[in-house]
Amino acid sequence: MNNVKRAIYPGTFDPITLGHVDIIERAAFLFDEVVVTVARNIGKQPLFSVEERMDMIRESVRHLPGVQVDNFDGLIVDYAKKTGARAMIRGLRAMSDFEYEFQMALVNRTLYPDMVQVFLMPHEAYTHLNSTVVREVATFQGDVSPFVSAYVVKKLKEKLEK
Ligand code: COA
């Protein structure tokens, strides 16, 4: 029997921040395999392509051996079924995340009752952070190094100078 405990961590990751990395580190502590999956949020028009986002994630999780990077365009529960993942990670930064997460968790649970949803709290240094804020600071040439890895700083510069 396969006892590998695999979890997926879906998101837009446009781009991955240190707050996401914090969640991935916590998930890697709990699971044998964590697959960070670039998924589609139909309400968002990302700045970076799927490939660019996956590349930045790979660079940001190099230090974590059990972590893989993938992408999926469709329902996240279908991705979980396809890959055999029985757990899904979500980060909860503040109370304001709760309502959206609660709704999404109940929809996902209705669609795939066998999947367990695990909510992890990032370090308090990252509770105010999201990818939009990072893109906005970078757009106006602000210093984003407290929020993202050095590699992502470089990729943001390249993208926004184009
Ligand atoms: N640190 C820093 N920022 C964080 C964070 C953390 N730990 N956790 C979340 N964020 C940020 C994200 O960067 C994102 O920022 P943005 O809105 O500025 O882009 C924001 O918080 C919201 O993140 P999240 O709730 O993870 O949304 P998302 O867009 O990244 O991911 C999907 C949503 C992709 C997982 C969801 O739309 C999905 O499952 N799509 C597939 C289709 C599907 O199954 N839909 C049905 C769902 S019920």
PDB file of C-alpha atoms and ligand atoms in Angstrom:
ATOM      1  CA  MET A   1       0.000   0.000   0.000  1.00  0.00           C
ATOM      2  CA  ASN A   2       1.183   3.490  -0.824  1.00  0.00           C
ATOM      3  CA  ASN A   3       1.512   5.400   2.435  1.00  0.00           C
ATOM      4  CA  VAL A   4       2.972   8.576   0.942  1.00  0.00           C
ATOM      5  CA  LYS A   5       1.127  11.567   2.332  1.00  0.00           C
ATOM      6  CA  ARG A   6       0.729  14.026  -0.525  1.00  0.00           C
ATOM      7  CA  ALA A   7      -0.833  17.472  -0.344  1.00  0.00           C
ATOM      8  CA  ILE A   8      -1.503  20.071  -2.994  1.00  0.00           C
ATOM      9  CA  TYR A   9      -1.130  23.794  -2.422  1.00  0.00           C
ATOM     10  CA  PRO A  10      -2.978  25.670  -5.185  1.00  0.00           C
ATOM     11  CA  GLY A  11      -2.871  29.361  -5.910  1.00  0.00           C
ATOM     12  CA  THR A  12      -2.280  32.011  -8.542  1.00  0.00           C
ATOM     13  CA  PHE A  13       1.239  32.846  -7.253  1.00  0.00           C
ATOM     14  CA  ASP A  14       1.556  36.027  -9.326  1.00  0.00           C
ATOM     15  CA  PRO A  15       4.269  36.095  -8.008  1.00  0.00           C
ATOM     16  CA  ILE A  16       5.106  33.717  -5.143  1.00  0.00           C
ATOM     17  CA  THR A  17       5.874  35.695  -1.961  1.00  0.00           C
ATOM     18  CA  LEU A  18       7.799  34.852   1.217  1.00  0.00           C
ATOM     19  CA  GLY A  19       4.382  34.378   2.844  1.00  0.00           C
ATOM     20  CA  HIS A  20       3.604  31.561   0.411  1.00  0.00           C
ATOM     21  CA  VAL A  21       7.056  30.058   1.043  1.00  0.00           C
ATOM     22  CA  ASP A  22       6.341  30.161   4.777  1.00  0.00           C
ATOM     23  CA  ILE A  23       3.140  28.144   4.222  1.00  0.00           C
ATOM     24  CA  ILE A  24       4.972  25.673   1.950  1.00  0.00           C
ATOM     25  CA  GLU A  25       7.660  25.134   4.619  1.00  0.00           C
ATOM     26  CA  ARG A  26       4.981  24.366   7.206  1.00  0.00           C
ATOM     27  CA  ALA A  27       3.207  22.002   4.800  1.00  0.00           C
ATOM     28  CA  ALA A  28       6.501  20.243   3.990  1.00  0.00           C
ATOM     29  CA  PHE A  29       6.910  19.574   7.712  1.00  0.00           C
ATOM     30  CA  LEU A  30       3.539  17.789   7.793  1.00  0.00           C
ATOM     31  CA  PHE A  31       3.474  15.924   4.463  1.00  0.00           C
ATOM     32  CA  ASP A  32       5.891  13.639   2.580  1.00  0.00           C
ATOM     33  CA  GLU A  33       5.120  15.422  -0.695  1.00  0.00           C
ATOM     34  CA  VAL A  34       3.733  18.878  -1.325  1.00  0.00           C
ATOM     35  CA  VAL A  35       2.788  19.867  -4.862  1.00  0.00           C
ATOM     36  CA  VAL A  36       2.561  23.619  -5.332  1.00  0.00           C
ATOM     37  CA  THR A  37       0.082  23.999  -8.178  1.00  0.00           C
ATOM     38  CA  VAL A  38      -0.415  27.084 -10.286  1.00  0.00           C
ATOM     39  CA  ALA A  39      -4.173  27.104 -10.810  1.00  0.00           C
ATOM     40  CA  ARG A  40      -6.579  29.478 -12.512  1.00  0.00           C
ATOM     41  CA  ASN A  41      -8.625  31.977 -10.551  1.00  0.00           C
ATOM     42  CA  ILE A  42     -11.176  33.102 -13.150  1.00  0.00           C
ATOM     43  CA  GLY A  43     -11.295  36.558 -11.573  1.00  0.00           C
ATOM     44  CA  LYS A  44      -7.583  37.290 -12.202  1.00  0.00           C
ATOM     45  CA  GLN A  45      -5.481  38.341 -15.202  1.00  0.00           C
ATOM     46  CA  PRO A  46      -1.943  37.440 -14.099  1.00  0.00           C
ATOM     47  CA  LEU A  47       1.116  39.557 -14.915  1.00  0.00           C
ATOM     48  CA  PHE A  48       3.362  36.485 -15.268  1.00  0.00           C
ATOM     49  CA  SER A  49       2.720  33.470 -17.512  1.00  0.00           C
ATOM     50  CA  VAL A  50       2.107  30.057 -15.946  1.00  0.00           C
ATOM     51  CA  GLU A  51       5.663  28.991 -16.924  1.00  0.00           C
ATOM     52  CA  GLU A  52       7.184  32.133 -15.375  1.00  0.00           C
ATOM     53  CA  ARG A  53       5.232  31.618 -12.162  1.00  0.00           C
ATOM     54  CA  MET A  54       6.291  27.961 -11.970  1.00  0.00           C
ATOM     55  CA  ASP A  55       9.915  28.966 -12.527  1.00  0.00           C
ATOM     56  CA  MET A  56       9.762  31.493  -9.657  1.00  0.00           C
ATOM     57  CA  ILE A  57       8.138  28.913  -7.371  1.00  0.00           C
ATOM     58  CA  ARG A  58      10.830  26.332  -8.220  1.00  0.00           C
ATOM     59  CA  GLU A  59      13.565  28.808  -7.348  1.00  0.00           C
ATOM     60  CA  SER A  60      11.830  29.744  -4.078  1.00  0.00           C
ATOM     61  CA  VAL A  61      11.405  26.146  -2.849  1.00  0.00           C
ATOM     62  CA  ARG A  62      14.793  24.728  -3.877  1.00  0.00           C
ATOM     63  CA  HIS A  63      15.665  24.166  -0.207  1.00  0.00           C
ATOM     64  CA  LEU A  64      12.660  21.867   0.326  1.00  0.00           C
ATOM     65  CA  PRO A  65      13.279  18.354  -1.065  1.00  0.00           C
ATOM     66  CA  GLY A  66       9.680  17.056  -0.832  1.00  0.00           C
ATOM     67  CA  VAL A  67       8.193  19.957  -2.763  1.00  0.00           C
ATOM     68  CA  GLN A  68       7.239  19.803  -6.451  1.00  0.00           C
ATOM     69  CA  VAL A  69       5.740  22.391  -8.771  1.00  0.00           C
ATOM     70  CA  ASP A  70       2.951  21.831 -11.279  1.00  0.00           C
ATOM     71  CA  ASN A  71       0.042  23.627 -12.948  1.00  0.00           C
ATOM     72  CA  PHE A  72      -3.559  22.828 -13.735  1.00  0.00           C
ATOM     73  CA  ASP A  73      -6.314  24.565 -15.639  1.00  0.00           C
ATOM     74  CA  GLY A  74      -9.617  23.328 -14.259  1.00  0.00           C
ATOM     75  CA  LEU A  75     -11.281  22.455 -11.013  1.00  0.00           C
ATOM     76  CA  ILE A  76      -8.801  21.934  -8.224  1.00  0.00           C
ATOM     77  CA  VAL A  77     -10.721  18.890  -6.965  1.00  0.00           C
ATOM     78  CA  ASP A  78     -10.232  17.238 -10.384  1.00  0.00           C
ATOM     79  CA  TYR A  79      -6.520  17.927 -10.117  1.00  0.00           C
ATOM     80  CA  ALA A  80      -6.467  16.379  -6.634  1.00  0.00           C
ATOM     81  CA  LYS A  81      -8.276  13.268  -7.876  1.00  0.00           C
ATOM     82  CA  LYS A  82      -5.957  12.982 -10.894  1.00  0.00           C
ATOM     83  CA  THR A  83      -2.810  13.190  -8.785  1.00  0.00           C
ATOM     84  CA  GLY A  84      -4.064  11.095  -5.874  1.00  0.00           C
ATOM     85  CA  ALA A  85      -3.705  13.942  -3.370  1.00  0.00           C
ATOM     86  CA  ARG A  86      -6.088  13.599  -0.450  1.00  0.00           C
ATOM     87  CA  ALA A  87      -5.159  16.867   1.247  1.00  0.00           C
ATOM     88  CA  MET A  88      -5.225  20.477   0.126  1.00  0.00           C
ATOM     89  CA  ILE A  89      -3.314  23.260   1.854  1.00  0.00           C
ATOM     90  CA  ARG A  90      -4.623  26.794   2.196  1.00  0.00           C
ATOM     91  CA  GLY A  91      -3.106  29.692   4.097  1.00  0.00           C
ATOM     92  CA  LEU A  92      -5.174  31.741   6.520  1.00  0.00           C
ATOM     93  CA  ARG A  93      -3.616  35.135   7.113  1.00  0.00           C
ATOM     94  CA  ALA A  94      -6.366  37.019   8.897  1.00  0.00           C
ATOM     95  CA  MET A  95     -10.070  36.867   9.688  1.00  0.00           C
ATOM     96  CA  SER A  96     -10.717  38.588   6.364  1.00  0.00           C
ATOM     97  CA  ASP A  97      -9.563  35.421   4.549  1.00  0.00           C
ATOM     98  CA  PHE A  98     -12.032  33.281   6.420  1.00  0.00           C
ATOM     99  CA  GLU A  99     -15.273  33.863   4.556  1.00  0.00           C
ATOM    100  CA  TYR A 100     -13.781  33.229   1.113  1.00  0.00           C
ATOM    101  CA  GLU A 101     -11.879  30.189   2.359  1.00  0.00           C
ATOM    102  CA  PHE A 102     -14.945  28.829   4.121  1.00  0.00           C
ATOM    103  CA  GLN A 103     -17.026  29.078   0.951  1.00  0.00           C
ATOM    104  CA  MET A 104     -14.328  27.533  -1.224  1.00  0.00           C
ATOM    105  CA  ALA A 105     -13.707  24.741   1.305  1.00  0.00           C
ATOM    106  CA  LEU A 106     -17.383  23.811   1.408  1.00  0.00           C
ATOM    107  CA  VAL A 107     -17.690  23.808  -2.382  1.00  0.00           C
ATOM    108  CA  ASN A 108     -14.559  21.675  -2.701  1.00  0.00           C
ATOM    109  CA  ARG A 109     -15.763  19.310   0.018  1.00  0.00           C
ATOM    110  CA  THR A 110     -19.126  18.894  -1.706  1.00  0.00           C
ATOM    111  CA  LEU A 111     -17.372  18.103  -4.982  1.00  0.00           C
ATOM    112  CA  TYR A 112     -14.786  15.792  -3.410  1.00  0.00           C
ATOM    113  CA  PRO A 113     -15.709  14.655   0.115  1.00  0.00           C
ATOM    114  CA  ASP A 114     -12.611  12.446   0.440  1.00  0.00           C
ATOM    115  CA  MET A 115     -10.222  15.395   0.309  1.00  0.00           C
ATOM    116  CA  VAL A 116      -9.132  16.946   3.616  1.00  0.00           C
ATOM    117  CA  GLN A 117      -8.518  20.686   3.623  1.00  0.00           C
ATOM    118  CA  VAL A 118      -5.738  21.912   5.866  1.00  0.00           C
ATOM    119  CA  PHE A 119      -5.449  25.568   6.887  1.00  0.00           C
ATOM    120  CA  LEU A 120      -2.073  26.856   7.971  1.00  0.00           C
ATOM    121  CA  MET A 121      -1.221  30.216   9.489  1.00  0.00           C
ATOM    122  CA  PRO A 122       1.844  31.977   8.082  1.00  0.00           C
ATOM    123  CA  HIS A 123       4.293  33.865  10.294  1.00  0.00           C
ATOM    124  CA  GLU A 124       2.750  37.144  11.473  1.00  0.00           C
ATOM    125  CA  ALA A 125       5.353  39.057   9.471  1.00  0.00           C
ATOM    126  CA  TYR A 126       3.414  38.032   6.349  1.00  0.00           C
ATOM    127  CA  THR A 127      -0.218  38.490   7.370  1.00  0.00           C
ATOM    128  CA  HIS A 128      -0.514  41.790   5.485  1.00  0.00           C
ATOM    129  CA  LEU A 129       1.066  40.486   2.307  1.00  0.00           C
ATOM    130  CA  ASN A 130      -0.441  39.538  -1.030  1.00  0.00           C
ATOM    131  CA  SER A 131       0.817  39.338  -4.597  1.00  0.00           C
ATOM    132  CA  THR A 132      -1.078  42.454  -5.719  1.00  0.00           C
ATOM    133  CA  VAL A 133       0.732  44.608  -3.138  1.00  0.00           C
ATOM    134  CA  VAL A 134       4.070  43.175  -4.303  1.00  0.00           C
ATOM    135  CA  ARG A 135       3.290  43.958  -7.961  1.00  0.00           C
ATOM    136  CA  GLU A 136       2.138  47.449  -7.052  1.00  0.00           C
ATOM    137  CA  VAL A 137       5.254  48.295  -5.011  1.00  0.00           C
ATOM    138  CA  ALA A 138       7.461  46.895  -7.798  1.00  0.00           C
ATOM    139  CA  THR A 139       5.577  48.849 -10.487  1.00  0.00           C
ATOM    140  CA  PHE A 140       6.520  52.099  -8.754  1.00  0.00           C
ATOM    141  CA  GLN A 141      10.133  50.944  -8.239  1.00  0.00           C
ATOM    142  CA  GLY A 142       9.678  50.362  -4.504  1.00  0.00           C
ATOM    143  CA  ASP A 143      11.811  47.836  -2.616  1.00  0.00           C
ATOM    144  CA  VAL A 144      10.061  44.451  -2.628  1.00  0.00           C
ATOM    145  CA  SER A 145      12.990  42.535  -1.122  1.00  0.00           C
ATOM    146  CA  PRO A 146      11.265  42.190   2.313  1.00  0.00           C
ATOM    147  CA  PHE A 147       8.377  40.367   0.594  1.00  0.00           C
ATOM    148  CA  VAL A 148       9.828  38.085  -2.096  1.00  0.00           C
ATOM    149  CA  SER A 149      13.033  36.129  -2.809  1.00  0.00           C
ATOM    150  CA  ALA A 150      15.980  37.773  -4.576  1.00  0.00           C
ATOM    151  CA  TYR A 151      15.130  35.762  -7.701  1.00  0.00           C
ATOM    152  CA  VAL A 152      11.560  37.103  -7.754  1.00  0.00           C
ATOM    153  CA  VAL A 153      12.872  40.654  -7.215  1.00  0.00           C
ATOM    154  CA  LYS A 154      14.958  40.182 -10.378  1.00  0.00           C
ATOM    155  CA  LYS A 155      12.060  38.702 -12.384  1.00  0.00           C
ATOM    156  CA  LEU A 156       9.738  41.550 -11.365  1.00  0.00           C
ATOM    157  CA  LYS A 157      12.355  44.098 -12.503  1.00  0.00           C
ATOM    158  CA  GLU A 158      12.796  42.361 -15.857  1.00  0.00           C
ATOM    159  CA  LYS A 159       9.041  42.087 -16.410  1.00  0.00           C
ATOM    160  CA  LEU A 160       8.200  45.650 -15.454  1.00  0.00           C
ATOM    161  CA  GLU A 161      11.087  47.215 -17.383  1.00  0.00           C
ATOM    162  CA  LYS A 162       9.889  45.587 -20.638  1.00  0.00           C
TER     163      LYS A 162
HETATM  164  N1  COA B   1       1.415  34.985   1.872  1.00  0.00           N
HETATM  165  C1  COA B   1       1.280  36.013   1.048  1.00  0.00           C
HETATM  166  N2  COA B   1       0.219  36.179   0.240  1.00  0.00           N
HETATM  167  C2  COA B   1      -0.724  35.225   0.284  1.00  0.00           C
HETATM  168  C3  COA B   1      -0.645  34.127   1.134  1.00  0.00           C
HETATM  169  C4  COA B   1       0.484  34.014   1.959  1.00  0.00           C
HETATM  170  N3  COA B   1       0.659  33.015   2.800  1.00  0.00           N
HETATM  171  N4  COA B   1      -1.741  33.373   0.962  1.00  0.00           N
HETATM  172  C5  COA B   1      -2.479  33.980   0.031  1.00  0.00           C
HETATM  173  N5  COA B   1      -1.855  35.099  -0.366  1.00  0.00           N
HETATM  174  C6  COA B   1      -2.331  36.079  -1.354  1.00  0.00           C
HETATM  175  C7  COA B   1      -2.218  35.586  -2.752  1.00  0.00           C
HETATM  176  O1  COA B   1      -0.969  35.965  -3.318  1.00  0.00           O
HETATM  177  C8  COA B   1      -3.345  36.305  -3.417  1.00  0.00           C
HETATM  178  O2  COA B   1      -2.950  37.621  -3.720  1.00  0.00           O
HETATM  179  P1  COA B   1      -3.655  38.436  -4.887  1.00  0.00           P
HETATM  180  O3  COA B   1      -5.148  38.380  -4.645  1.00  0.00           O
HETATM  181  O4  COA B   1      -3.090  39.781  -4.737  1.00  0.00           O
HETATM  182  O5  COA B   1      -3.279  37.714  -6.159  1.00  0.00           O
HETATM  183  C9  COA B   1      -4.405  36.422  -2.332  1.00  0.00           C
HETATM  184  O6  COA B   1      -3.703  36.277  -1.129  1.00  0.00           O
HETATM  185  C10 COA B   1      -5.462  35.381  -2.424  1.00  0.00           C
HETATM  186  O7  COA B   1      -4.828  34.128  -2.453  1.00  0.00           O
HETATM  187  P2  COA B   1      -5.629  32.815  -2.698  1.00  0.00           P
HETATM  188  O8  COA B   1      -6.835  32.797  -1.848  1.00  0.00           O
HETATM  189  O9  COA B   1      -4.690  31.658  -2.598  1.00  0.00           O
HETATM  190  O10 COA B   1      -6.164  33.000  -4.149  1.00  0.00           O
HETATM  191  P3  COA B   1      -5.474  32.613  -5.416  1.00  0.00           P
HETATM  192  O11 COA B   1      -6.026  33.432  -6.499  1.00  0.00           O
HETATM  193  O12 COA B   1      -3.995  32.640  -5.263  1.00  0.00           O
HETATM  194  O13 COA B   1      -5.940  31.063  -5.580  1.00  0.00           O
HETATM  195  C11 COA B   1      -7.326  29.341  -6.473  1.00  0.00           C
HETATM  196  C12 COA B   1      -7.286  30.702  -5.785  1.00  0.00           C
HETATM  197  C13 COA B   1      -6.483  29.359  -7.747  1.00  0.00           C
HETATM  198  C14 COA B   1      -6.765  28.277  -5.549  1.00  0.00           C
HETATM  199  C15 COA B   1      -8.805  29.012  -6.767  1.00  0.00           C
HETATM  200  O14 COA B   1      -9.329  30.040  -7.589  1.00  0.00           O
HETATM  201  C16 COA B   1      -8.973  27.679  -7.457  1.00  0.00           C
HETATM  202  O15 COA B   1      -9.028  26.650  -6.804  1.00  0.00           O
HETATM  203  N6  COA B   1      -9.062  27.694  -8.808  1.00  0.00           N
HETATM  204  C17 COA B   1      -9.255  26.501  -9.592  1.00  0.00           C
HETATM  205  C18 COA B   1     -10.711  26.417 -10.067  1.00  0.00           C
HETATM  206  C19 COA B   1     -11.585  25.856  -8.979  1.00  0.00           C
HETATM  207  O16 COA B   1     -11.459  24.731  -8.538  1.00  0.00           O
HETATM  208  N7  COA B   1     -12.537  26.691  -8.556  1.00  0.00           N
HETATM  209  C20 COA B   1     -13.499  26.320  -7.541  1.00  0.00           C
HETATM  210  C21 COA B   1     -13.059  26.745  -6.210  1.00  0.00           C
HETATM  211  S1  COA B   1     -14.405  26.563  -5.082  1.00  0.00           S
END
